[in-house]
PDB file of C-alpha atoms in Angstrom:
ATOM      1  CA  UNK A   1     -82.111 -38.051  66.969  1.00 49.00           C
ATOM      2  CA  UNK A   2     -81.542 -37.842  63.427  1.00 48.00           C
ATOM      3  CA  UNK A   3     -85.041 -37.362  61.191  1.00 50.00           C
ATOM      4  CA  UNK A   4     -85.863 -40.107  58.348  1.00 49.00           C
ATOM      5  CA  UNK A   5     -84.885 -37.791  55.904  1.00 49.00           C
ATOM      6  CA  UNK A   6     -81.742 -37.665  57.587  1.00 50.00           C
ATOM      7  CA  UNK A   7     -80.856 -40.966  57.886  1.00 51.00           C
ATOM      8  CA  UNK A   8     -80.381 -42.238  54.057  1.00 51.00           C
ATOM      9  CA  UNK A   9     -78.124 -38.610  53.640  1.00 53.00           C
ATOM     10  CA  UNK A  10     -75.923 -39.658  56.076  1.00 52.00           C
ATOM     11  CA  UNK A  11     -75.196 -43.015  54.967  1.00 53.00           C
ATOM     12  CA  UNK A  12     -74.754 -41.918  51.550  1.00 51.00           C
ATOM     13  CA  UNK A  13     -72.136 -39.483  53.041  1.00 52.00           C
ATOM     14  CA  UNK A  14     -70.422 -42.721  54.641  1.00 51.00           C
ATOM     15  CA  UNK A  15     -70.525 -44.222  51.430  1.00 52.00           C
ATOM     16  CA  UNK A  16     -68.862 -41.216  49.901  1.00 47.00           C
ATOM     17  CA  UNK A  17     -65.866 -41.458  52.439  1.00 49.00           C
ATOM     18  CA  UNK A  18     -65.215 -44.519  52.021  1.00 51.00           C
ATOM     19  CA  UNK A  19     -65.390 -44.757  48.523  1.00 52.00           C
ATOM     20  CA  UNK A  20     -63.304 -41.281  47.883  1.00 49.00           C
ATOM     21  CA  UNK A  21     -61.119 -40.719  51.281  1.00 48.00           C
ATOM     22  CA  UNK A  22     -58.477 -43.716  49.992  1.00 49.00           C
ATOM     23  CA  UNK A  23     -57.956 -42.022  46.518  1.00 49.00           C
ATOM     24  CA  UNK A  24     -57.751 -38.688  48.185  1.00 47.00           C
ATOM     25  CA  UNK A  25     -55.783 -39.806  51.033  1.00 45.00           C
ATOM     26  CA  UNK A  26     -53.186 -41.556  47.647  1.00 47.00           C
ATOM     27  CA  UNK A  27     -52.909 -37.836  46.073  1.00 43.00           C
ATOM     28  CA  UNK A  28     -52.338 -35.979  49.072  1.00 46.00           C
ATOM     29  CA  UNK A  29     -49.237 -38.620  49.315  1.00 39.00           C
ATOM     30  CA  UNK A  30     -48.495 -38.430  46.304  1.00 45.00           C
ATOM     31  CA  UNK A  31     -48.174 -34.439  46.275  1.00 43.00           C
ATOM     32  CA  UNK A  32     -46.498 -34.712  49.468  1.00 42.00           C
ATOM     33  CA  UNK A  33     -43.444 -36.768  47.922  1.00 41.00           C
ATOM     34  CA  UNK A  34     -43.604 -34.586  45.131  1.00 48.00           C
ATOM     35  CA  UNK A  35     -43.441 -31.431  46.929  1.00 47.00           C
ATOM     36  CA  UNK A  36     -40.163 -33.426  49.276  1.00 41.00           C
ATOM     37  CA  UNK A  37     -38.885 -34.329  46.116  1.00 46.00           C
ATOM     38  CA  UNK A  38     -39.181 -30.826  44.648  1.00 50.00           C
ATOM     39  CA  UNK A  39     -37.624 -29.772  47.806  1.00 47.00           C
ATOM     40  CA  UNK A  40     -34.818 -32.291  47.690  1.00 46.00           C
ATOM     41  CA  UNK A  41     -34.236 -31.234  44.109  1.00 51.00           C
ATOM     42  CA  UNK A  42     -34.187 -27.148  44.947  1.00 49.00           C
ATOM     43  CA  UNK A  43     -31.519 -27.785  47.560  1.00 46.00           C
ATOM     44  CA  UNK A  44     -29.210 -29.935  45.487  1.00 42.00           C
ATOM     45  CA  UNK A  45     -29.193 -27.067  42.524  1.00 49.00           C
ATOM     46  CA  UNK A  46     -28.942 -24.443  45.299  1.00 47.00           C
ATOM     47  CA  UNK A  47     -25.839 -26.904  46.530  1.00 47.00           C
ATOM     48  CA  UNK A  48     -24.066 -26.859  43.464  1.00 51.00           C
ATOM     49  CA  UNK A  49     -24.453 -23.394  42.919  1.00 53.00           C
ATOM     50  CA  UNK A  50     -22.773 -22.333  46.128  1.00 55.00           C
ATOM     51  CA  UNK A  51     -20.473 -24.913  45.299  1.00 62.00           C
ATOM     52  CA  UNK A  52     -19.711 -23.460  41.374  1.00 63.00           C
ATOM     53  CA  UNK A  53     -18.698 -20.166  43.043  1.00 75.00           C
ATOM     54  CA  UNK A  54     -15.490 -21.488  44.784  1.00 84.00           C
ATOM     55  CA  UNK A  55     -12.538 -21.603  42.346  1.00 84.00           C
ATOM     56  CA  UNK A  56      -9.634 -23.894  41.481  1.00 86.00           C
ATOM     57  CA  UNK A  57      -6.118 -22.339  41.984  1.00 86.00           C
ATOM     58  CA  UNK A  58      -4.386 -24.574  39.678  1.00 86.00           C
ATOM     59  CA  UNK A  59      -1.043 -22.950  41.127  1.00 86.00           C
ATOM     60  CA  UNK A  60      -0.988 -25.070  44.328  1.00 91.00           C
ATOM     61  CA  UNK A  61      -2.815 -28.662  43.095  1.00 94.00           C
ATOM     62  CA  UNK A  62      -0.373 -30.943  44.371  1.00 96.00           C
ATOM     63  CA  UNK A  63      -0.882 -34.914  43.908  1.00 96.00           C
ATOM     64  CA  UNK A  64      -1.282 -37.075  47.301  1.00 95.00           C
ATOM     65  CA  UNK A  65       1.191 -40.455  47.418  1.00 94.00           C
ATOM     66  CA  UNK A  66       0.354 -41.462  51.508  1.00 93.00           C
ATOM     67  CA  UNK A  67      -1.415 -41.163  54.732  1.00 93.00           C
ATOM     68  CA  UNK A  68       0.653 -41.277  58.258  1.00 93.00           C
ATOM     69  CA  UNK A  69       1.478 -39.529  61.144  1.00 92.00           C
ATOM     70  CA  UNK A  70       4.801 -37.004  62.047  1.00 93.00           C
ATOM     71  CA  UNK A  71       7.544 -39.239  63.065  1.00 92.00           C
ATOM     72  CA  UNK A  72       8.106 -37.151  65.986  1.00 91.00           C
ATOM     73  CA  UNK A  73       6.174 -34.501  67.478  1.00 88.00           C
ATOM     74  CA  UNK A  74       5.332 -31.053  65.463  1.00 89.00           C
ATOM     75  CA  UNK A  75       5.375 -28.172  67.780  1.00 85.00           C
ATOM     76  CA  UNK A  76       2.210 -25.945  66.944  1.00 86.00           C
ATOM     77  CA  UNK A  77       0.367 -28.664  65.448  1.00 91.00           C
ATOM     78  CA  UNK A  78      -1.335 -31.638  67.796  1.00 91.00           C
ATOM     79  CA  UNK A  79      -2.935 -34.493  67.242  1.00 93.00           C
ATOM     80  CA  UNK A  80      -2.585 -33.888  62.605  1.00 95.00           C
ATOM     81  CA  UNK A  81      -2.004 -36.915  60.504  1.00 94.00           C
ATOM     82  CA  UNK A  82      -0.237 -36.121  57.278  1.00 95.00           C
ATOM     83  CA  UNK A  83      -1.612 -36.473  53.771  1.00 95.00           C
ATOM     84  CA  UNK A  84       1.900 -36.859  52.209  1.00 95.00           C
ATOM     85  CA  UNK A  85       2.027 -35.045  48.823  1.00 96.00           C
ATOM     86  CA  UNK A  86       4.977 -34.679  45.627  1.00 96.00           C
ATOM     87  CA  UNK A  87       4.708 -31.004  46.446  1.00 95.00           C
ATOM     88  CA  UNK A  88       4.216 -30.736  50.190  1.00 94.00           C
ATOM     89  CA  UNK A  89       2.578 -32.265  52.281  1.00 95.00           C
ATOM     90  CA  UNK A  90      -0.462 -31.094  54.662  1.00 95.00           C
ATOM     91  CA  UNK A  91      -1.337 -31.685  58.529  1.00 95.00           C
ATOM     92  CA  UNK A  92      -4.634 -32.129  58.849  1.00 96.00           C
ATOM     93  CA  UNK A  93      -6.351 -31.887  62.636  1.00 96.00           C
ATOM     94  CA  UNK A  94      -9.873 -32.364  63.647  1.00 94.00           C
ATOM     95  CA  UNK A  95     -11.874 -29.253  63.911  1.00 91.00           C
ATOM     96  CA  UNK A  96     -11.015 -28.781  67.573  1.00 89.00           C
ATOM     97  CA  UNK A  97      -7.967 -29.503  66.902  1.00 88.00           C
ATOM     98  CA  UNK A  98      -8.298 -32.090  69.554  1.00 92.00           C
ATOM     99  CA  UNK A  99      -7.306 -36.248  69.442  1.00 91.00           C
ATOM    100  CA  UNK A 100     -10.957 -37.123  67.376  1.00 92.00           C
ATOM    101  CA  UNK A 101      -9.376 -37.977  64.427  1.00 91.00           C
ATOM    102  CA  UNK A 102      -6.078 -39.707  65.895  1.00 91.00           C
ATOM    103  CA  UNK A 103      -7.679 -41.724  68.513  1.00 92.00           C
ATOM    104  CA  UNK A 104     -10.000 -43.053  65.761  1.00 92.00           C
ATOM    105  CA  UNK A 105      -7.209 -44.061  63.655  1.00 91.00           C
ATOM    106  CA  UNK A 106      -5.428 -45.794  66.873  1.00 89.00           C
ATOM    107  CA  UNK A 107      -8.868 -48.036  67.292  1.00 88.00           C
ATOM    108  CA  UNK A 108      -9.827 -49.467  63.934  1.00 91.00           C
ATOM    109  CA  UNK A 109      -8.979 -52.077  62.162  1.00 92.00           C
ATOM    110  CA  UNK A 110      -6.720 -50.371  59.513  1.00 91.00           C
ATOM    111  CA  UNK A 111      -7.003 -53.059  57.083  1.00 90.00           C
ATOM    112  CA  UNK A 112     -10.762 -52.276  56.697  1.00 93.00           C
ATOM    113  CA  UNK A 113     -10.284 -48.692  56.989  1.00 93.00           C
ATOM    114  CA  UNK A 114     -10.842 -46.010  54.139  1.00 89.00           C
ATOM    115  CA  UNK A 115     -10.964 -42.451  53.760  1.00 84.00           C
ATOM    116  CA  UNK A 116     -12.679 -40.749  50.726  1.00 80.00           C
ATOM    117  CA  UNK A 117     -12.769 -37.554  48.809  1.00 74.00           C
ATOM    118  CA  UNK A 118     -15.876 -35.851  49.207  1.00 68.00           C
ATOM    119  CA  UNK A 119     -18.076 -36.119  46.415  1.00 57.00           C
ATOM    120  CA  UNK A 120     -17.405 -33.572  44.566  1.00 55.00           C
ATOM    121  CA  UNK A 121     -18.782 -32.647  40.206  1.00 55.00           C
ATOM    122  CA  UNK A 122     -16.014 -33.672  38.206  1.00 59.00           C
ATOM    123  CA  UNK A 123     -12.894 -36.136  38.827  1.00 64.00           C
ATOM    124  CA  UNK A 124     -12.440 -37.336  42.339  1.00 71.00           C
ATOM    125  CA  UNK A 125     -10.297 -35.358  44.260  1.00 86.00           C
ATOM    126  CA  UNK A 126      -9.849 -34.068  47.888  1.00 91.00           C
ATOM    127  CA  UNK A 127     -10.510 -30.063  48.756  1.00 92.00           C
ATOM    128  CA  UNK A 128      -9.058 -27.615  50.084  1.00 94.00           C
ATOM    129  CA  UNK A 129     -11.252 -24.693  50.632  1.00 92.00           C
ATOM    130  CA  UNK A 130      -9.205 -21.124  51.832  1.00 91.00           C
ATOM    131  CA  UNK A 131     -11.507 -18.823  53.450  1.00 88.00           C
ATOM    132  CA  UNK A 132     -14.357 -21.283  54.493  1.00 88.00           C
ATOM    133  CA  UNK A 133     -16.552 -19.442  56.613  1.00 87.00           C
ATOM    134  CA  UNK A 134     -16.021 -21.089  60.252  1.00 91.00           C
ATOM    135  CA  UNK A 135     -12.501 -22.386  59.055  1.00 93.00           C
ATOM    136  CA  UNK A 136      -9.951 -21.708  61.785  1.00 91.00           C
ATOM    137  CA  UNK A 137      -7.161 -21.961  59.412  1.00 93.00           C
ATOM    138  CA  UNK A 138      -5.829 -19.303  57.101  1.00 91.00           C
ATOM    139  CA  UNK A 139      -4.371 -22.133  54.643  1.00 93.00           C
ATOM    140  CA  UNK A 140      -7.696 -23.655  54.546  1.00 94.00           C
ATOM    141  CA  UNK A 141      -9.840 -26.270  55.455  1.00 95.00           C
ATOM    142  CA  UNK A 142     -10.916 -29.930  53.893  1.00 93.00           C
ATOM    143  CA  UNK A 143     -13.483 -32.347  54.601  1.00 91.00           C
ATOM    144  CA  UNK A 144     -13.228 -35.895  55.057  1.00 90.00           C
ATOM    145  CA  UNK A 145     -15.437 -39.143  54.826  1.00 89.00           C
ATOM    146  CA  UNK A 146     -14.246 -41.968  57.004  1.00 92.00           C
ATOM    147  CA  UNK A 147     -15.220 -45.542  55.715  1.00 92.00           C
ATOM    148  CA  UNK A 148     -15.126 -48.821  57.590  1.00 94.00           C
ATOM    149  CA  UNK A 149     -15.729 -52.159  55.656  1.00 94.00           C
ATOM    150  CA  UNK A 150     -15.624 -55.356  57.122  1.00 94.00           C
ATOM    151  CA  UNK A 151     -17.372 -58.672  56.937  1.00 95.00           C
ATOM    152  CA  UNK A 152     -20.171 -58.770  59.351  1.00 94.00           C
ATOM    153  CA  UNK A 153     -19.127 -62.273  60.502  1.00 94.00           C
ATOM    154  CA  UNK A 154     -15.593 -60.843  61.606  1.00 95.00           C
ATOM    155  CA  UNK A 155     -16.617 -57.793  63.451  1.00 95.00           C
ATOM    156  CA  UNK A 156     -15.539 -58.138  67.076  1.00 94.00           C
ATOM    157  CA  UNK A 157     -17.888 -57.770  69.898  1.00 93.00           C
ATOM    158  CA  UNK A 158     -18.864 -54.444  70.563  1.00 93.00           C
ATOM    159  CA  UNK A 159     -16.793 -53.005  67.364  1.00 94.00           C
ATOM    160  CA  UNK A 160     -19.610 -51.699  65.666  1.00 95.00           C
ATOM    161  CA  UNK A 161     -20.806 -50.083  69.182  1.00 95.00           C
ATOM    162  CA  UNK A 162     -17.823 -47.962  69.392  1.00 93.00           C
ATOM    163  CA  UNK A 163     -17.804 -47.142  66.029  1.00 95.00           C
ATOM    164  CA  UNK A 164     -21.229 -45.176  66.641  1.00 96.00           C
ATOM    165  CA  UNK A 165     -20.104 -44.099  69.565  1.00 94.00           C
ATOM    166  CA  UNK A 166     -17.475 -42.376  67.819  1.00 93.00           C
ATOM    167  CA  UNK A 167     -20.046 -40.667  65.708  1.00 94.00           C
ATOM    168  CA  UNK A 168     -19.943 -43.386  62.550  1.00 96.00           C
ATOM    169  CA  UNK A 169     -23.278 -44.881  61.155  1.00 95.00           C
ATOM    170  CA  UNK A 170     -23.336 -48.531  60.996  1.00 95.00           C
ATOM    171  CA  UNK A 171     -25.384 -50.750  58.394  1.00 94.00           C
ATOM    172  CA  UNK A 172     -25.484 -53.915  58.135  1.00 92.00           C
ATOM    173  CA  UNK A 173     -26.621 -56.488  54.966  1.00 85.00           C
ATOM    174  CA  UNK A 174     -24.107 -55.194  52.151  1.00 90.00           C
ATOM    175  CA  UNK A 175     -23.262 -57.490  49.369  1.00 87.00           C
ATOM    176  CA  UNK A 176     -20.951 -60.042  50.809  1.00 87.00           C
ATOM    177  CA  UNK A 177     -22.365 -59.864  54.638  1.00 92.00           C
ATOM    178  CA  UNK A 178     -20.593 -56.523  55.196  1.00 94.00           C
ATOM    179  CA  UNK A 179     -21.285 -54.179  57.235  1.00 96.00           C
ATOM    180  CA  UNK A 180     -20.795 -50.417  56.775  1.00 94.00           C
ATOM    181  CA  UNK A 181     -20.076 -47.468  58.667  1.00 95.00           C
ATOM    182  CA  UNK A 182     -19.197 -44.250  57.501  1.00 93.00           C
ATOM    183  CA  UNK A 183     -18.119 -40.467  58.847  1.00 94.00           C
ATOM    184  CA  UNK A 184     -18.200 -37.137  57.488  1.00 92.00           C
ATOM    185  CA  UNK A 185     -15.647 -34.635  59.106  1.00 92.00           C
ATOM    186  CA  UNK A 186     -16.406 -30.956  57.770  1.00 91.00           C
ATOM    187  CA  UNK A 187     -13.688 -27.867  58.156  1.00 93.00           C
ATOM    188  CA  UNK A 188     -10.985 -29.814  59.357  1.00 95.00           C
ATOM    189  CA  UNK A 189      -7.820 -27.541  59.428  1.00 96.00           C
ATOM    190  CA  UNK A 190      -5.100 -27.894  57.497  1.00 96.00           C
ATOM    191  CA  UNK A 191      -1.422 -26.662  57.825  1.00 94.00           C
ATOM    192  CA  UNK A 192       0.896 -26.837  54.893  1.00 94.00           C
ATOM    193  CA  UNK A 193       4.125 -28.130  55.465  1.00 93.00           C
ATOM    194  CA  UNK A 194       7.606 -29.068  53.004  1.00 92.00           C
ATOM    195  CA  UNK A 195       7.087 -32.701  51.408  1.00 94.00           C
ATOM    196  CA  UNK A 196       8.212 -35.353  53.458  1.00 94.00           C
ATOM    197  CA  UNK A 197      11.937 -36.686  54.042  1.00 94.00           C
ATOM    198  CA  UNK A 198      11.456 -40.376  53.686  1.00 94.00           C
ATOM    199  CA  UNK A 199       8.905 -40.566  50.412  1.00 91.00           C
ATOM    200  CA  UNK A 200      11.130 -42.628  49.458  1.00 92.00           C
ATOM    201  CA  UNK A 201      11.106 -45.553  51.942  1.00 93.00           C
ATOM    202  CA  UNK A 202       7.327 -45.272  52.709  1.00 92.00           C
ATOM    203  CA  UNK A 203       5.632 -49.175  53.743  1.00 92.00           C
ATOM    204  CA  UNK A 204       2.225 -48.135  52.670  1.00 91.00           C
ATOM    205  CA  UNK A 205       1.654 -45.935  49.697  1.00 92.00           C
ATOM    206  CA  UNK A 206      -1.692 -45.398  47.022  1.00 89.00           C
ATOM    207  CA  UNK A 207      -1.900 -47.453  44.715  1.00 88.00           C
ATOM    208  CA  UNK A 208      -2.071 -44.180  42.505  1.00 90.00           C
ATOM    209  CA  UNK A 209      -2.071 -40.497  43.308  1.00 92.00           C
ATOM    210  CA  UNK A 210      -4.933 -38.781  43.606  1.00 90.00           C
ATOM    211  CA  UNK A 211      -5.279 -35.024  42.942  1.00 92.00           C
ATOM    212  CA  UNK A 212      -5.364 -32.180  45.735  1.00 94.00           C
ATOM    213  CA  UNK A 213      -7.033 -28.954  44.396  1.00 93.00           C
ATOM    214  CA  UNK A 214      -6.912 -25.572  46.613  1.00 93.00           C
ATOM    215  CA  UNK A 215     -10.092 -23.632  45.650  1.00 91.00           C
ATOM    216  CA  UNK A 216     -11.121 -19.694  46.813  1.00 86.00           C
ATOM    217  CA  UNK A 217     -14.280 -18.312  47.223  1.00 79.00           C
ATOM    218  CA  UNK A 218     -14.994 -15.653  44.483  1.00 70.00           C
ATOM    219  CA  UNK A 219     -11.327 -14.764  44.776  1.00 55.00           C
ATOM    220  CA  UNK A 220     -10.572 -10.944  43.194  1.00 60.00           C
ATOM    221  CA  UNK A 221      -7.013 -11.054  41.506  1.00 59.00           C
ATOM    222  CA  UNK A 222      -5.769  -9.273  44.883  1.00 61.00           C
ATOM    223  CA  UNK A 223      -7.529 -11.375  47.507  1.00 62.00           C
ATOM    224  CA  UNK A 224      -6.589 -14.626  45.777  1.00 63.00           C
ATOM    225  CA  UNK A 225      -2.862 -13.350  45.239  1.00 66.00           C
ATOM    226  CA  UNK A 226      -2.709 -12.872  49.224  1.00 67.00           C
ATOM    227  CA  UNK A 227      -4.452 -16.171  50.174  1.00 66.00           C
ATOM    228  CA  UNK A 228      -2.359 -18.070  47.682  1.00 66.00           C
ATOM    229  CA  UNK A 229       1.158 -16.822  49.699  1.00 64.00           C
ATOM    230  CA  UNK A 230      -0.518 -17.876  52.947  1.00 66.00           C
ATOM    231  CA  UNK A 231      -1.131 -21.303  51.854  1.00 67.00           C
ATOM    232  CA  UNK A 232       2.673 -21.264  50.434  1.00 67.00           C
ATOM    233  CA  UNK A 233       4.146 -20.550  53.639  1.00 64.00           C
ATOM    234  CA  UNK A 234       4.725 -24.214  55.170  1.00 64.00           C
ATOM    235  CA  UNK A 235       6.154 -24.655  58.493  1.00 70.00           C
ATOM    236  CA  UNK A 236      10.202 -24.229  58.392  1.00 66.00           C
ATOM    237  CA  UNK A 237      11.020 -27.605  59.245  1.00 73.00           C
ATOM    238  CA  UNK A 238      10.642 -30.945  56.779  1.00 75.00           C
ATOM    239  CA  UNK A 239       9.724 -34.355  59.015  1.00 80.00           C
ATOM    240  CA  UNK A 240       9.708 -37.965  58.290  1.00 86.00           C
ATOM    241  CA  UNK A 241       6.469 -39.874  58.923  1.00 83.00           C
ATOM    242  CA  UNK A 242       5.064 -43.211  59.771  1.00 84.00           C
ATOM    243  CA  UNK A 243       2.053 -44.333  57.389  1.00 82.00           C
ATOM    244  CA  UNK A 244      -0.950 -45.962  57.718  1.00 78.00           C
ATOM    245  CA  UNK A 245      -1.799 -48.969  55.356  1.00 72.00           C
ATOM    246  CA  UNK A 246      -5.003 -47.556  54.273  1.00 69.00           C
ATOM    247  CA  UNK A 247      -6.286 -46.772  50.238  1.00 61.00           C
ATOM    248  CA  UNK A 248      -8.320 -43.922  49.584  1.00 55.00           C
ATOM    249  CA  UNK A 249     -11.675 -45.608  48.175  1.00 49.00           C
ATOM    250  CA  UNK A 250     -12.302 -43.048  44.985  1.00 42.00           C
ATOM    251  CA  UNK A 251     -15.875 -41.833  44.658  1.00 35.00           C
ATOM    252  CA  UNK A 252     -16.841 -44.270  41.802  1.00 34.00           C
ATOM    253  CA  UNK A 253     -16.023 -47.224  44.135  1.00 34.00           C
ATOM    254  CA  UNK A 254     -17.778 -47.992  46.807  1.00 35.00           C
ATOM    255  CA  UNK A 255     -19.887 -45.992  48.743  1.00 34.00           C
TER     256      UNK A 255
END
């Protein structure tokens, strides 16, 4: 039982809370988003630090004219599609080197279909890392972001559910009634192989090149000399291939 004297102090204290405990309650917010945001912003310039430390061998950029698949089967290399360049061109498989990236290309709706450099500091361009850590290939590794566009009031039934069943986020209420689903395939392979035979008579091509950079990790002259003759060793035999109609969507498009 609380004592007279009691009484008025504890109401007071009730006044107190309620008077103070919103305004406290907005700070602590507000230093927890900044502290996040400080976070956020730590990470990003750790990001690009790691990411200033690999290094362009301007040797092998090559520029990138289509996307298909071999014409015929490539022995030592399942389930790649080809990123056709003027120099060579390079097989690229899924990180198990399993049908994930085939199979998705076999049940979309090319049309809407996009893939896109990662982002990356300066001009858009894809990546080839040599020597990723976790890369299984000794000519290096890219990554890849899958994009599918289409109007929300032409999507098929279920489309969007096996989309994110094959690992794609969907959104929906774009400009236009689109809806949006995107991918991001990390340390996907890559085999480099002689430039195509029919660049000549290709259906589907970019509407422009777009650059291919190889880039090393902190290379020494030595190290970089004997990674840069392993990615220049393609397979032996050149191969026609069937492309897809699909345009790369460059990094200052959409997103």
């Amino acid at each position: 039982m609380q004592t007279p004297t009691a009484a008025p102090q504890t109401k007071y204290r009730k006044h107190l809370a309620k008077k103070y405990l919103p305004a406290a309650c907005s700070v602590g917010l507000m230093l927890a988003l900044s502290g996040c945001l400080a976070t956020e912003k730590l990470d990003y310039q750790l990001m690009r630090q790691e990411d200033a430390k690999w290094v362009a061998d301007e040797q092998l950029t090559d520029r990138l004219i289509a996307v298909g698949k071999p014409s015929a089967s490539i022995g030592g290399v399942d389930n790649a599609i080809v990123l056709a360049g003027e120099k060579h061109s390079y097989l690229v498989q899924s990180t198990n080197q399993d049908p994930e990236l085939t199979a998705i290309l076999n049940h979309v709706d090319l049309a809407y279909f996009s893939f896109k450099p990662m982002p990356t500091k300066d001009t858009p361009h894809f990546a080839i890392r040599i020597g990723e850590s976790g890369c299984p290939s000794v000519q290096g590794c890219m990554a890849l972001r899958l994009g599918y566009e289409k109007p929300a009031q032409q999507l098929a039934a279920g489309e969007t559910d096996q989309l994110e069943g094959a690992g794609f986020t969907c959104h929906d209420g774009f400009a236009g009634g689109m809806t949006r689903c995107t991918k991001t395939l990390r340390r996907l392979p890559v085999t480099v192989a002689p430039a195509i035979n029919n660049s000549e008579t290709l259906p589907y091509r970019f509407a422009q090149p777009i650059a291919l950079t190889f880039y090393h990790y902190q290379p020494d002259t030595a190290l970089a000399e004997e990674k840069r003759l392993k990615a220049l060793m393609p397979l032996a035999k050149a191969f026609d291939i069937i492309t897809f109609p699909i345009q790369l969507i460059m990094v200052g498009g959409a997103n």
